[in-house]
Amino acid sequence: PPGSKNKRKANAYMTRKEENDLELAIKLRNDRVITTPGAPFEASDDQEISDLVGRGVFKFELYNEEAHGGIRIF
């Protein structure tokens, strides 16, 4: 909220290990060791989201201004 000390952070921080993993994935893709189509980790991210939805951890809802207006959705 305005005036709050809890300001939203504009930056996303990655650990050094995450950065190294991403760099390695890009290098292996460029060297044609990884041949899976899509961006690095795209398939595993899709699988993880599908598993979470399947277990009922969260669900997708269409945005409805009347129901969701004025609230923050994460």
C-alpha positions as a Python dict, from the first residue, in 0.01 Angstrom:
ca = {
    (1, 'P'): (0, 0, 0),
    (2, 'P'): (108, 364, -50),
    (3, 'G'): (327, 484, 237),
    (4, 'S'): (405, 130, 348),
    (5, 'K'): (759, 33, 437),
    (6, 'N'): (698, -301, 266),
    (7, 'K'): (780, -187, -85),
    (8, 'R'): (742, -432, -370),
    (9, 'K'): (1077, -548, -504),
    (10, 'A'): (1124, -503, -877),
    (11, 'N'): (1418, -742, -902),
    (12, 'A'): (1410, -1119, -906),
    (13, 'Y'): (1713, -1269, -738),
    (14, 'M'): (1869, -1597, -842),
    (15, 'T'): (2114, -1793, -633),
    (16, 'R'): (2457, -1849, -779),
    (17, 'K'): (2368, -2219, -826),
    (18, 'E'): (2055, -2125, -1025),
    (19, 'E'): (2261, -1891, -1242),
    (20, 'N'): (2521, -2165, -1299),
    (21, 'D'): (2248, -2418, -1384),
    (22, 'L'): (2094, -2181, -1638),
    (23, 'E'): (2431, -2101, -1795),
    (24, 'L'): (2514, -2473, -1820),
    (25, 'A'): (2174, -2551, -1974),
    (26, 'I'): (2224, -2280, -2237),
    (27, 'K'): (2578, -2403, -2312),
    (28, 'L'): (2463, -2766, -2347),
    (29, 'R'): (2177, -2658, -2574),
    (30, 'N'): (2419, -2459, -2792),
    (31, 'D'): (2651, -2762, -2805),
    (32, 'R'): (2349, -2974, -2909),
    (33, 'V'): (2381, -3201, -2605),
    (34, 'I'): (2029, -3097, -2498),
    (35, 'T'): (1786, -3139, -2786),
    (36, 'T'): (1453, -3094, -2609),
    (37, 'P'): (1254, -2813, -2776),
    (38, 'G'): (1165, -2505, -2574),
    (39, 'A'): (1347, -2281, -2330),
    (40, 'P'): (1572, -2433, -2063),
    (41, 'F'): (1370, -2596, -1786),
    (42, 'E'): (1041, -2527, -1970),
    (43, 'A'): (939, -2895, -1975),
    (44, 'S'): (1022, -2949, -1607),
    (45, 'D'): (842, -2626, -1510),
    (46, 'D'): (532, -2741, -1701),
    (47, 'Q'): (547, -3082, -1532),
    (48, 'E'): (585, -2923, -1187),
    (49, 'I'): (283, -2695, -1242),
    (50, 'S'): (76, -2986, -1374),
    (51, 'D'): (165, -3193, -1067),
    (52, 'L'): (71, -2910, -828),
    (53, 'V'): (-263, -2857, -1004),
    (54, 'G'): (-326, -3234, -1003),
    (55, 'R'): (-267, -3253, -627),
    (56, 'G'): (-501, -2959, -566),
    (57, 'V'): (-228, -2728, -432),
    (58, 'F'): (-365, -2450, -651),
    (59, 'K'): (-604, -2403, -939),
    (60, 'F'): (-639, -2160, -1225),
    (61, 'E'): (-931, -1918, -1238),
    (62, 'L'): (-1030, -1675, -1507),
    (63, 'Y'): (-1002, -1314, -1396),
    (64, 'N'): (-1338, -1160, -1312),
    (65, 'E'): (-1337, -785, -1244),
    (66, 'E'): (-1643, -811, -1021),
    (67, 'A'): (-1502, -1091, -806),
    (68, 'H'): (-1134, -998, -815),
    (69, 'G'): (-1134, -619, -859),
    (70, 'G'): (-935, -435, -594),
    (71, 'I'): (-740, -738, -472),
    (72, 'R'): (-392, -860, -553),
    (73, 'I'): (-371, -1200, -718),
    (74, 'F'): (-56, -1409, -688),
}
